[in-house]
mmCIF file of C-alpha atoms and ligand atoms in Angstrom:
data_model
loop_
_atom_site.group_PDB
_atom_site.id
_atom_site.type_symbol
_atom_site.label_atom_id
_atom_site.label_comp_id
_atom_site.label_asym_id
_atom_site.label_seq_id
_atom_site.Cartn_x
_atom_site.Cartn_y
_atom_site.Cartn_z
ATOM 1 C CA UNK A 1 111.864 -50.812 -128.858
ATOM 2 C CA UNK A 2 109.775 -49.764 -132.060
ATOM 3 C CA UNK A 3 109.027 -50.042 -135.716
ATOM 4 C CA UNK A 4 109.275 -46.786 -137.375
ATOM 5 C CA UNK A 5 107.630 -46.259 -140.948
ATOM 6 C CA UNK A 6 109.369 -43.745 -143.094
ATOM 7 C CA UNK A 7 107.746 -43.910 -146.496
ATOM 8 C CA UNK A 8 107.272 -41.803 -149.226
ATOM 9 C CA UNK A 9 104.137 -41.531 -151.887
ATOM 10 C CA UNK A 10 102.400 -45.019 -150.437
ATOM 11 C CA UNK A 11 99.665 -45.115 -147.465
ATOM 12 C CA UNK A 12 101.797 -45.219 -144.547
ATOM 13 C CA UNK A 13 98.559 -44.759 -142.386
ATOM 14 C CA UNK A 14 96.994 -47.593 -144.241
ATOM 15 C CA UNK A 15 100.657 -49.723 -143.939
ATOM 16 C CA UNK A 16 100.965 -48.920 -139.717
ATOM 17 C CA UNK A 17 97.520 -49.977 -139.296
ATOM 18 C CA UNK A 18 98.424 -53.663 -140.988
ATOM 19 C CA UNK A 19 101.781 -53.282 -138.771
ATOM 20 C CA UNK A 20 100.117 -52.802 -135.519
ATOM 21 C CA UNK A 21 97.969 -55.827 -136.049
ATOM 22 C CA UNK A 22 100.377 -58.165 -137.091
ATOM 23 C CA UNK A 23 102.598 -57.112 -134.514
ATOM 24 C CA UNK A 24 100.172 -56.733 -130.984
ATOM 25 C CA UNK A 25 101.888 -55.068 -128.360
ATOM 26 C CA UNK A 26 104.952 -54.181 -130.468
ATOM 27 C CA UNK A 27 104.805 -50.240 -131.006
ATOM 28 C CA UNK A 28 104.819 -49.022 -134.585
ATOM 29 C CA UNK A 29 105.372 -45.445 -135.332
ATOM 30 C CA UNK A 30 105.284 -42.534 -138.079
ATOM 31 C CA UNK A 31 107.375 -39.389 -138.414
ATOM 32 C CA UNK A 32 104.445 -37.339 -137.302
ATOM 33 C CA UNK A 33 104.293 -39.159 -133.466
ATOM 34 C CA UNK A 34 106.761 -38.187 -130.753
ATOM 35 C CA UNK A 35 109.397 -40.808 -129.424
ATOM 36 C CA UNK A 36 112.684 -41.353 -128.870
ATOM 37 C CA UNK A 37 115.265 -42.251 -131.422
ATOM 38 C CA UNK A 38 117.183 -44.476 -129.232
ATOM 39 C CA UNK A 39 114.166 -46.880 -128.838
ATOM 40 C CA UNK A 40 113.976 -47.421 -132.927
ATOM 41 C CA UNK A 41 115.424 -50.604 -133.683
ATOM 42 C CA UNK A 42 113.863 -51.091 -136.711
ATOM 43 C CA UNK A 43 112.954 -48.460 -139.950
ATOM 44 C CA UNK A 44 110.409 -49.744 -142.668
ATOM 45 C CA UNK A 45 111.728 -47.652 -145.686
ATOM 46 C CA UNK A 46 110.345 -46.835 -148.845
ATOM 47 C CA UNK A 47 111.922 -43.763 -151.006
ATOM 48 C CA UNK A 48 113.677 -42.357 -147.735
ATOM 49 C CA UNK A 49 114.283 -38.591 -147.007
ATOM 50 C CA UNK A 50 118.394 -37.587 -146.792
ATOM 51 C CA UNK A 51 117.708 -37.187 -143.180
ATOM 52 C CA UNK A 52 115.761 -40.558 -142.846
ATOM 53 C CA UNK A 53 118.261 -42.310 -140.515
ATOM 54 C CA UNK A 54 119.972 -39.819 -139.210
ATOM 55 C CA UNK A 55 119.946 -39.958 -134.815
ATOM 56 C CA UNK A 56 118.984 -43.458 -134.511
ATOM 57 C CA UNK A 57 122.066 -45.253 -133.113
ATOM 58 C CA UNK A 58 120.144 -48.406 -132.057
ATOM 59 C CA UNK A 59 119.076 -49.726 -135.380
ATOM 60 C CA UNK A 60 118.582 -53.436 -135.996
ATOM 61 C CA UNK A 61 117.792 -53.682 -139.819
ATOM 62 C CA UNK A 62 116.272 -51.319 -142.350
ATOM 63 C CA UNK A 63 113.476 -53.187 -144.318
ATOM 64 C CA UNK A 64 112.710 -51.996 -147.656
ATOM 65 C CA UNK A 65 108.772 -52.173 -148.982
ATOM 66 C CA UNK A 66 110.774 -52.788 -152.158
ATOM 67 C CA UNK A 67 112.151 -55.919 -153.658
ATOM 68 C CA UNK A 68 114.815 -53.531 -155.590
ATOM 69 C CA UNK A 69 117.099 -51.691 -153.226
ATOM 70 C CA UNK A 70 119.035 -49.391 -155.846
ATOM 71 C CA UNK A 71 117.418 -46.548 -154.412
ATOM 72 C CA UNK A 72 117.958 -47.546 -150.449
ATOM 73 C CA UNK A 73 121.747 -48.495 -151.524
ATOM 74 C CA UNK A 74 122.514 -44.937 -152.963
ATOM 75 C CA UNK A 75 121.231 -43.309 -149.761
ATOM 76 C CA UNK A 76 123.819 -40.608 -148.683
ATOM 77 C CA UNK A 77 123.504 -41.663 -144.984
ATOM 78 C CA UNK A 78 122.748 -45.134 -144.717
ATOM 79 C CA UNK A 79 123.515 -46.491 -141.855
ATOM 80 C CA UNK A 80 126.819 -48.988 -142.393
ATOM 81 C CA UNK A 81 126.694 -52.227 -140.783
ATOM 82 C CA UNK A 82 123.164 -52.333 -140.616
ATOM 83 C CA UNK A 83 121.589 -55.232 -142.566
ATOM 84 C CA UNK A 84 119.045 -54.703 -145.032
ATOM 85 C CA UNK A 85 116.068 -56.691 -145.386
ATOM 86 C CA UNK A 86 114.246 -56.645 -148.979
ATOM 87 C CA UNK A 87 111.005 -57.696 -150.000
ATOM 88 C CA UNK A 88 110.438 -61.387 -151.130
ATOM 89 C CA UNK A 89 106.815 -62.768 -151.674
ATOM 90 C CA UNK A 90 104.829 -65.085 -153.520
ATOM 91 C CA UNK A 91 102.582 -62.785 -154.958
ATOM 92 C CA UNK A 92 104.484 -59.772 -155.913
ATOM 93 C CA UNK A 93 106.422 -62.658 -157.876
ATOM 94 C CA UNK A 94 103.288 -64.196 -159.914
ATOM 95 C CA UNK A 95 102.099 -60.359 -160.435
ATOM 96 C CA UNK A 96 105.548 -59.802 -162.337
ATOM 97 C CA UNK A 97 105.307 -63.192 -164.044
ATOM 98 C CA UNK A 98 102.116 -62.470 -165.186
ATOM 99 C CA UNK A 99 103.341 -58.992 -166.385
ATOM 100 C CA UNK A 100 106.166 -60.745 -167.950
ATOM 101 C CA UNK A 101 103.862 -63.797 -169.613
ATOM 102 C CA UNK A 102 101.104 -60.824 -170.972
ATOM 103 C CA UNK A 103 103.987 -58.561 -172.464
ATOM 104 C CA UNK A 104 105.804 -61.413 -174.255
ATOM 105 C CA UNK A 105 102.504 -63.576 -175.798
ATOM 106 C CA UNK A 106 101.655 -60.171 -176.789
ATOM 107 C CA UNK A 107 104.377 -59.509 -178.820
ATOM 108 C CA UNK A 108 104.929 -63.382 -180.023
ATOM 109 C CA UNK A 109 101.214 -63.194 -181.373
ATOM 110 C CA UNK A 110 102.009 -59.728 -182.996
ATOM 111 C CA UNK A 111 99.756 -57.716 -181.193
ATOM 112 C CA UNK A 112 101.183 -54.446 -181.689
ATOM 113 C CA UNK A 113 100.789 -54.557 -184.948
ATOM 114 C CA UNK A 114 97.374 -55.639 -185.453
ATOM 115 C CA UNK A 115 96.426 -52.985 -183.070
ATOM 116 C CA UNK A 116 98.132 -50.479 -185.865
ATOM 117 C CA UNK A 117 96.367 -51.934 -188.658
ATOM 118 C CA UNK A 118 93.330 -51.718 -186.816
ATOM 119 C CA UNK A 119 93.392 -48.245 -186.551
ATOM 120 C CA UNK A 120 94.583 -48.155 -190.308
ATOM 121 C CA UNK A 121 91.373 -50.375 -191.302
ATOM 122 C CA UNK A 122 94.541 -52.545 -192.732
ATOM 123 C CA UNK A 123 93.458 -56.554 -193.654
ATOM 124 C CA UNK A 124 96.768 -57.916 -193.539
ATOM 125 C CA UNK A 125 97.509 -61.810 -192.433
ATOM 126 C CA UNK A 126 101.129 -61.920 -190.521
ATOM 127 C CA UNK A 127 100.897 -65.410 -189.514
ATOM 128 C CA UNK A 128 102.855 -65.391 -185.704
ATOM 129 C CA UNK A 129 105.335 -67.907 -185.592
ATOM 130 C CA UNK A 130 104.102 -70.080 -182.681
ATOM 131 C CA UNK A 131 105.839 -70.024 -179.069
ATOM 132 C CA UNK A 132 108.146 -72.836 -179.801
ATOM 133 C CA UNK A 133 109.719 -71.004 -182.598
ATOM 134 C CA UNK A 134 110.313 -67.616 -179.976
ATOM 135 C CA UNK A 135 113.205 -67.390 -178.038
ATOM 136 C CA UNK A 136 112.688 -65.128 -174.600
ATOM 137 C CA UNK A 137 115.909 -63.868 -172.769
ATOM 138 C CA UNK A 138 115.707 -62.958 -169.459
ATOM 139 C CA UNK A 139 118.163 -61.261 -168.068
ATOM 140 C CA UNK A 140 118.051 -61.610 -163.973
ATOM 141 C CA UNK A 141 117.557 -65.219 -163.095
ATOM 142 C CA UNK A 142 116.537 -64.509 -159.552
ATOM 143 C CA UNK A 143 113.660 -64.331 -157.322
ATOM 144 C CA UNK A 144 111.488 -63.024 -160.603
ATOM 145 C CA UNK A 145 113.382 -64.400 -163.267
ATOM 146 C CA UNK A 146 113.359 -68.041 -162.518
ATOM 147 C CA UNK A 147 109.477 -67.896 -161.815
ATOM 148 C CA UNK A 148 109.294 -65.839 -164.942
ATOM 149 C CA UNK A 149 111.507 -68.380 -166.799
ATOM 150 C CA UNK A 150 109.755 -71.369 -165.437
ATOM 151 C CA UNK A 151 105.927 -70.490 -166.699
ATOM 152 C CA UNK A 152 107.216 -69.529 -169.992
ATOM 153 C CA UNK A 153 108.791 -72.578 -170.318
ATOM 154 C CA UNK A 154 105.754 -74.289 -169.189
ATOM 155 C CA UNK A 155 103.826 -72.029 -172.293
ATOM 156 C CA UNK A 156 106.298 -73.728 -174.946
ATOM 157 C CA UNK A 157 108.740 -70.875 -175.613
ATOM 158 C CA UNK A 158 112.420 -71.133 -175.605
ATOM 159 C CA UNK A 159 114.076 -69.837 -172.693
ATOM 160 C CA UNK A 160 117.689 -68.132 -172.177
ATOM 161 C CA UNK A 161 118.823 -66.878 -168.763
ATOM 162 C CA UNK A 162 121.160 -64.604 -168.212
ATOM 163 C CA UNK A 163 122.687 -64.250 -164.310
ATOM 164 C CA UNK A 164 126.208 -63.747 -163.041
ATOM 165 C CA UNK A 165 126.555 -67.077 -161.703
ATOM 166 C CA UNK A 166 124.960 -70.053 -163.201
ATOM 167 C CA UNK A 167 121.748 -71.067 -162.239
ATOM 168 C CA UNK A 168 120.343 -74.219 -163.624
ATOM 169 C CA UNK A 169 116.711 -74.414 -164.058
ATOM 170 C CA UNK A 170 114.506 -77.284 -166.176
ATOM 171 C CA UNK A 171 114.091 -76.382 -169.915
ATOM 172 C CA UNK A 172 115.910 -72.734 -169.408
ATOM 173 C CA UNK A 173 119.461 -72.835 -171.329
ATOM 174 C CA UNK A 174 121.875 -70.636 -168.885
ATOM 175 C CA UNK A 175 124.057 -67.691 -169.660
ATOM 176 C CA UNK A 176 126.409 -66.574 -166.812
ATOM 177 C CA UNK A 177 128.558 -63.914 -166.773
ATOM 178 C CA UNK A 178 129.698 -60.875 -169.238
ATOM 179 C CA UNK A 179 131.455 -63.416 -171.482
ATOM 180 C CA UNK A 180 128.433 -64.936 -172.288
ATOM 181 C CA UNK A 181 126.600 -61.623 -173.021
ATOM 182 C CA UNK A 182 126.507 -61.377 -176.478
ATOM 183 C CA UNK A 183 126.281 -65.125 -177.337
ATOM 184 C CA UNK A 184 123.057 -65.418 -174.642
ATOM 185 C CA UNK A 185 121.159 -61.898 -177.570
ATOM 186 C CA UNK A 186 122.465 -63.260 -180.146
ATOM 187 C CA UNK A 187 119.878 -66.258 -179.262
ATOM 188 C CA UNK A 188 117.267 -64.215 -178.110
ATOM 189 C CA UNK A 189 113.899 -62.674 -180.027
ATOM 190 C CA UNK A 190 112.891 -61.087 -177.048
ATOM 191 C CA UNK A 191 114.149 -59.889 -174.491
ATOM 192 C CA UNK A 192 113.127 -59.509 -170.471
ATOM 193 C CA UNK A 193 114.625 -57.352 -168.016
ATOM 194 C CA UNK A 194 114.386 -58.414 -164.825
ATOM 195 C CA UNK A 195 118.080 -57.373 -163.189
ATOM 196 C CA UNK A 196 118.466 -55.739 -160.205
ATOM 197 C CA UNK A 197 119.939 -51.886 -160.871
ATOM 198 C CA UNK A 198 123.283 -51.862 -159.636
ATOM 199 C CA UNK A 199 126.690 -50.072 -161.351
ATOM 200 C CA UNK A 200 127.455 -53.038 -163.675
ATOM 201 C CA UNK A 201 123.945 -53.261 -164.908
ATOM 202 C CA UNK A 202 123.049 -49.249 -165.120
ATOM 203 C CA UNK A 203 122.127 -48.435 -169.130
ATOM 204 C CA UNK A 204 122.416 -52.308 -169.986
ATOM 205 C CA UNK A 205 119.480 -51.499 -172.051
ATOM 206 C CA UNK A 206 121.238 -49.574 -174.934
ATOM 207 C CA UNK A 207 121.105 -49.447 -178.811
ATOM 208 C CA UNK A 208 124.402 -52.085 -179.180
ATOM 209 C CA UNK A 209 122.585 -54.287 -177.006
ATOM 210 C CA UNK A 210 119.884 -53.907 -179.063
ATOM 211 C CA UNK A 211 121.967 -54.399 -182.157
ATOM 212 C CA UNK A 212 122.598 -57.788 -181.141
ATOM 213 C CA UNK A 213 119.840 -59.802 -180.505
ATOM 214 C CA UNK A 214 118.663 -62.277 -183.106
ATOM 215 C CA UNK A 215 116.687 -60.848 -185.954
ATOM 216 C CA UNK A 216 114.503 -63.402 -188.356
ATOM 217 C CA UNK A 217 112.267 -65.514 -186.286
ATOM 218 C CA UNK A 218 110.092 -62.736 -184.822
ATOM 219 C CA UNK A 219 108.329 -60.745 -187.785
ATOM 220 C CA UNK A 220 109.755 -57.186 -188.017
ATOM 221 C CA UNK A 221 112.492 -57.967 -185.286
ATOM 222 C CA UNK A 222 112.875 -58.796 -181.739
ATOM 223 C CA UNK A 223 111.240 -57.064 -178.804
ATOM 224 C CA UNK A 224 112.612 -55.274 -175.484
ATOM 225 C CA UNK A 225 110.493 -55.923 -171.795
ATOM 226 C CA UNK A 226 112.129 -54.095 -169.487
ATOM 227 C CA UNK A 227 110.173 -54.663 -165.863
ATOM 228 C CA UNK A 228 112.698 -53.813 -163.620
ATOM 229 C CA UNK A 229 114.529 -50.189 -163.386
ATOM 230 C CA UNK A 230 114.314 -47.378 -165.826
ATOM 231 C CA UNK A 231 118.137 -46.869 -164.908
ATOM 232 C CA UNK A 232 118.593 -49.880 -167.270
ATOM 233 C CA UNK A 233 117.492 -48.234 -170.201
ATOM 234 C CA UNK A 234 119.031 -45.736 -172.281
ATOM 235 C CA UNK A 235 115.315 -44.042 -173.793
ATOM 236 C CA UNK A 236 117.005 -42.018 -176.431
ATOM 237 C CA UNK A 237 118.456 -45.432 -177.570
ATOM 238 C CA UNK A 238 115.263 -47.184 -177.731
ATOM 239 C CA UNK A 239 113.326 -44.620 -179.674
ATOM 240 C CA UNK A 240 115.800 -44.730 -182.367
ATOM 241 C CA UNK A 241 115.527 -48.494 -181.996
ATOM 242 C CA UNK A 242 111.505 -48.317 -182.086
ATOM 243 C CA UNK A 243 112.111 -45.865 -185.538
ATOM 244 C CA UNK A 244 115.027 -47.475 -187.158
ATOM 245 C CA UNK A 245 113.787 -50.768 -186.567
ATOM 246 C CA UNK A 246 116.231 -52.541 -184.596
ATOM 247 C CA UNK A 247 113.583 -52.949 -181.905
ATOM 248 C CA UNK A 248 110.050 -54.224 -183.877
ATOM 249 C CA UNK A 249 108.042 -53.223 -180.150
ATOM 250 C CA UNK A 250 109.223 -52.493 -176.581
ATOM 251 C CA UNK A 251 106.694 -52.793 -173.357
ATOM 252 C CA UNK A 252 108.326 -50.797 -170.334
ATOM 253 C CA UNK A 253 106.882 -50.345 -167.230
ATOM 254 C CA UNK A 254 109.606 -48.386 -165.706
ATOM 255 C CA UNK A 255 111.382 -45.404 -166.954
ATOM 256 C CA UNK A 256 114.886 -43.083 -166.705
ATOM 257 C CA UNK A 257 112.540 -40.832 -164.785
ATOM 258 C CA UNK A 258 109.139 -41.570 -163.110
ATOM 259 C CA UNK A 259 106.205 -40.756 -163.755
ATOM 260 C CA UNK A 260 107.481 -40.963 -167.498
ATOM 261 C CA UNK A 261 107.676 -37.051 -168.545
ATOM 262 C CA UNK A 262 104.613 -35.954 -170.745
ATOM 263 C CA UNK A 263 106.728 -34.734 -173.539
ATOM 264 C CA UNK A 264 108.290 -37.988 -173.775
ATOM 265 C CA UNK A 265 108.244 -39.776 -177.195
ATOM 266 C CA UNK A 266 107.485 -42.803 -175.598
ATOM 267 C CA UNK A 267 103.889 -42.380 -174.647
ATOM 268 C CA UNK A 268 103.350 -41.865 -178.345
ATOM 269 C CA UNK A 269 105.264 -44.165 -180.272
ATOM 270 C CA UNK A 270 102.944 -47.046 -181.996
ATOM 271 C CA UNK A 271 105.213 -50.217 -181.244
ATOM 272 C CA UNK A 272 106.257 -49.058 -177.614
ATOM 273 C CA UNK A 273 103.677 -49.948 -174.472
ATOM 274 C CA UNK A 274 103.945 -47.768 -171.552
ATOM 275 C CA UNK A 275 102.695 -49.082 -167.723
ATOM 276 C CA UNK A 276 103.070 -47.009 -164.931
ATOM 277 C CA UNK A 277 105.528 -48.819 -162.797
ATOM 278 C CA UNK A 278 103.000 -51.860 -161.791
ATOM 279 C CA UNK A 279 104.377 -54.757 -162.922
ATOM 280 C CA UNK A 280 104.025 -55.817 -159.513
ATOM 281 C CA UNK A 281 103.510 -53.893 -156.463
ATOM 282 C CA UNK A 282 103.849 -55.047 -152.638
ATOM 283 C CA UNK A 283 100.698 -55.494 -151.436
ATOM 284 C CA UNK A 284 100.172 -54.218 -147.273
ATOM 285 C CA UNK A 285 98.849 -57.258 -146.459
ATOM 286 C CA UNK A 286 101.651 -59.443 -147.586
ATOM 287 C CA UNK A 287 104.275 -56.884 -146.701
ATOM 288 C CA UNK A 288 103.164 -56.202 -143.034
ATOM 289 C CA UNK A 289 102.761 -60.037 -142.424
ATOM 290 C CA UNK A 290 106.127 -60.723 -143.996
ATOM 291 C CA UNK A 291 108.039 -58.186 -141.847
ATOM 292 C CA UNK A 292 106.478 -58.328 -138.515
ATOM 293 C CA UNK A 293 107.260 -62.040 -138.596
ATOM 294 C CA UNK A 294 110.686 -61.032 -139.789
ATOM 295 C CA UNK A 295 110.803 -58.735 -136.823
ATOM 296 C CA UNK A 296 109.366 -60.846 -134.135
ATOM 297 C CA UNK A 297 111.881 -63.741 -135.507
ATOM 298 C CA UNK A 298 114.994 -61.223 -135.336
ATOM 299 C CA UNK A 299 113.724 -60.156 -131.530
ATOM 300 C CA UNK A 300 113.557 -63.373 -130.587
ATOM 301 C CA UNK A 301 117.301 -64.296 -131.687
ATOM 302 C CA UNK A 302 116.450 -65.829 -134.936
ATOM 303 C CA UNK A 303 118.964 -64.631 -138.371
ATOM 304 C CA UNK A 304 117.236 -62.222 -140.833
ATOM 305 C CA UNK A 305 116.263 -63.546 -144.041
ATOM 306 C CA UNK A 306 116.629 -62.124 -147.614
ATOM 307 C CA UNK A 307 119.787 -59.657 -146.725
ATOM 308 C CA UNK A 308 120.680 -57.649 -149.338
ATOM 309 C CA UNK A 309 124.860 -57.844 -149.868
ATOM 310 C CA UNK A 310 125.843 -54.853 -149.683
ATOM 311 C CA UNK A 311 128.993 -55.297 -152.262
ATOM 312 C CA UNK A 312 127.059 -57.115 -154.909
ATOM 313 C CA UNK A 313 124.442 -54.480 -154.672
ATOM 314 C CA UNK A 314 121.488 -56.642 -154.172
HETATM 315 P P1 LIG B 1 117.175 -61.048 -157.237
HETATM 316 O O1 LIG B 1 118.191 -60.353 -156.414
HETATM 317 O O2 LIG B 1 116.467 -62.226 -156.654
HETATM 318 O O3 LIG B 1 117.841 -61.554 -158.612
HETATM 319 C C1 LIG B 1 118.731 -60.768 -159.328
HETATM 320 C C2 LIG B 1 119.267 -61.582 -160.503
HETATM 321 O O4 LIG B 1 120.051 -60.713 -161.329
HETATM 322 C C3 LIG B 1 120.183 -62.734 -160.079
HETATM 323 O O5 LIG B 1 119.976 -63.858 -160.896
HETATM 324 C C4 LIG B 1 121.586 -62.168 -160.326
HETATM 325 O O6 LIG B 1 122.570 -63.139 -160.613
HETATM 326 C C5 LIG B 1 121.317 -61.328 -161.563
HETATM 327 N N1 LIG B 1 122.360 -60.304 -161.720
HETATM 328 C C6 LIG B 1 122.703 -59.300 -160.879
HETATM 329 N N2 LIG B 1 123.726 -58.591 -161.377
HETATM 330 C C7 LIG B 1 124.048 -59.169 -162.556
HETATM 331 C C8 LIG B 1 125.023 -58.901 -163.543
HETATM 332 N N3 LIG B 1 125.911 -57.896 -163.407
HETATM 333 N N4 LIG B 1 125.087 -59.698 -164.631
HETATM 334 C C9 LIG B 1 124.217 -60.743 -164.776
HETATM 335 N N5 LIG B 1 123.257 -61.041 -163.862
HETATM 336 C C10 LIG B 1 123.170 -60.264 -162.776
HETATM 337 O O7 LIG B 1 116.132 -59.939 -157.696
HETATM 338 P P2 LIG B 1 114.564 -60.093 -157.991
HETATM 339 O O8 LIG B 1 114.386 -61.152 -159.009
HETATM 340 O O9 LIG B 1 113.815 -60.220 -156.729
HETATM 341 O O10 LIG B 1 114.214 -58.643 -158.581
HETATM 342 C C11 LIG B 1 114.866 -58.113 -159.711
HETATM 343 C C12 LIG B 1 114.534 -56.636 -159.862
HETATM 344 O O11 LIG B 1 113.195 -56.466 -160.294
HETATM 345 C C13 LIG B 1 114.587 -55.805 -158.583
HETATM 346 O O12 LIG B 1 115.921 -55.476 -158.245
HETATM 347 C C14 LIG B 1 113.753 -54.594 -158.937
HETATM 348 O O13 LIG B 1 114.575 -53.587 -159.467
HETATM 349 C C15 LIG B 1 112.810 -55.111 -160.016
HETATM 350 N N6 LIG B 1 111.405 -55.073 -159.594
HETATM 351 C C16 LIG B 1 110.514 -54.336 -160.335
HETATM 352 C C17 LIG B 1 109.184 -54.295 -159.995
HETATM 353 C C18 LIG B 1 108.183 -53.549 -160.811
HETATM 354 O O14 LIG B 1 107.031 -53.418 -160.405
HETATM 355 N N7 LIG B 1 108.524 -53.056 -161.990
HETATM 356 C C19 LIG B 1 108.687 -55.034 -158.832
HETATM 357 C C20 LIG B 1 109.693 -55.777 -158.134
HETATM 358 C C21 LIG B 1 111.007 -55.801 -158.512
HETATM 359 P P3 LIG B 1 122.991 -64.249 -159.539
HETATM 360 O O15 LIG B 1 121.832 -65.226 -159.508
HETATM 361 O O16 LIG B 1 124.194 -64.873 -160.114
HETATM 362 O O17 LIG B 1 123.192 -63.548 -158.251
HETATM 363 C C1 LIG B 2 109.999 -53.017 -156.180
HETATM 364 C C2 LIG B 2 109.179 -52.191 -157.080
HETATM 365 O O1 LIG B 2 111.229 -52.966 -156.247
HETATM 366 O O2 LIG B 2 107.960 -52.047 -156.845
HETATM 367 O O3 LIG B 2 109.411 -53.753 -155.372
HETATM 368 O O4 LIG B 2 109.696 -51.666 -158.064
#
């Protein structure tokens, strides 16, 4: 029986080491030792190689280091029938809801474009409508969204969420399902993206979306926060958004392809903020602890928790 860690551009010396001392006498291995396939019951995943799980017939779960599994999901040999485990944790949740709460007070207080005027030595009073006046949208009311949803809330803004199935939480007005798309933008100065990337959400992110959301309350027009997949987002769309003015700013921390190419127009455009993908990141402390006790739980005849369904796609 063993742990094997197959991940790509994180520390997986620095990740074992946290494995082998949650877990005691419970081996944990990398690609790079010698074992036996047959005694992996468990792979900790993280970008995985085409050949990742090929010869290991006596898998119990795959565990992702991610909380999105879009990547995992399209794997061209994932093992079927084996359960997936995804990332769930307190803190990787208040790092994106304090990602979420810094993008969208900086675009309700109108940020962006004082930092333009700035450089233009321009004296110009916008008066910000206050947070009560602002509308935020967030579209994924799950693990992030409703933590998201519930702290900006908490600030004063109006909240919409958007989920496939209705969720009800205190203060948030819900949106569920596709029918309820265009009515949930069409109340909505800005907008968060927090879904998971799956076939029915893939390029949600596009200039008619755009072209819908509700223009008037936020000076110059309403504002895109995508902090979830750059498979949402159609770029070209947004940069004609950012230059026609559909879109007044966007902040995205995640892009079609990563890192974000250096000839993109994105890294240059005034109104758009570009962060590398760190919205929130799973820290090796929380993520070794989490798992091995996942682990130890599962060997000891306890169900997994946080499964990802297969058919939904998260
Ligand atoms: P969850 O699985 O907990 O929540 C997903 C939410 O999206 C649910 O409310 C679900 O609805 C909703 N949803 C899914 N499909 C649709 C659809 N077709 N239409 C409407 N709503 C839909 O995910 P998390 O909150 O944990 O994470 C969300 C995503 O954030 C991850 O998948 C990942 O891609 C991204 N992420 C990005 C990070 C970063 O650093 N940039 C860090 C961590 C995560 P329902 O409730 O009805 O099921
Ligand atoms: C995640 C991420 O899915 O870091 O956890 O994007």
């Amino acid at each position: 029986m063993a742990l094997l860690l197959h991940l790509a551009d994180v520390n997986e010396h620095a990740w074992a080491e946290r494995f082998r001392s949650a877990l005691g006498n419970y081996p944990v291995l990398l690609r790079s030792d010698s074992y036996d396939p047959d005694d992996i019951r468990y792979i900790f995943a993280w970008k995985p190689s085409d050949d990742a799980f090929d010869g290991f017939n006596h898998l119990k779960a795959v565990l992702s280091l991610g909380a999105g599994v879009d990547a995992l999901l399209q794997h061209p040999r994932l093992p079927e029938g084996v359960p997936i485990v995804r990332f769930v944790d307190d803190e990787l949740t208040q790092c994106m809801s304090d990602y979420v709460i810094a993008s969208v007070t900086m675009h309700q207080r109108l940020f962006s474009r004082y930092a333009a005027h700035q450089k233009a030595r321009i004296w110009s009073q916008l008066y910000p409508p206050p947070a009560t006046a602002i509308s935020v949208g967030i579209m994924g009311m799950g693990q992030l969204g409703v933590d998201a949803a519930r702290k900006l809330v908490m600030l004063g803004f109006k909240v919409n969420g958007w989920s496939r199935t209705e969720k009800h939480v205190d203060g948030v007005t819900r949106y569920a399902g596709d029918e309820t798309f265009d009515a949930f933008l069409g109340a909505t100065d800005i907008l968060v993206n927090l879904l998971p990337l799956t076939a029915d959400t893939r390029g949600i992110l596009n200039y008619a979306t755009f072209k819908k959301l509700r223009r008037g309350t936020l000076i110059g027009g309403p504002v895109v926060v995508n902090a979830a997949r750059g498979g949402h987002q159609k770029e070209a769309d947004i940069i004609k958004a950012l230059e026609d003015g559909t879109l007044s700013a966007a902040s995205l921390d995640v892009f079609e392809t990563e890192p974000l190419p250096k000839d993109s127009p994105l890294w240059t455009l005034e109104n758009c903020f570009v962060t590398p993908h760190i919205a929130a990141i799973s820290s090796e402390r929380n993520g070794a602890r989490y798992f091995s006790q996942m682990l130890l739980d599962h060997e000891a005849g306890k169900p997994l928790r946080n499964v990802v369904d297969r058919e939904r796609g998260y």
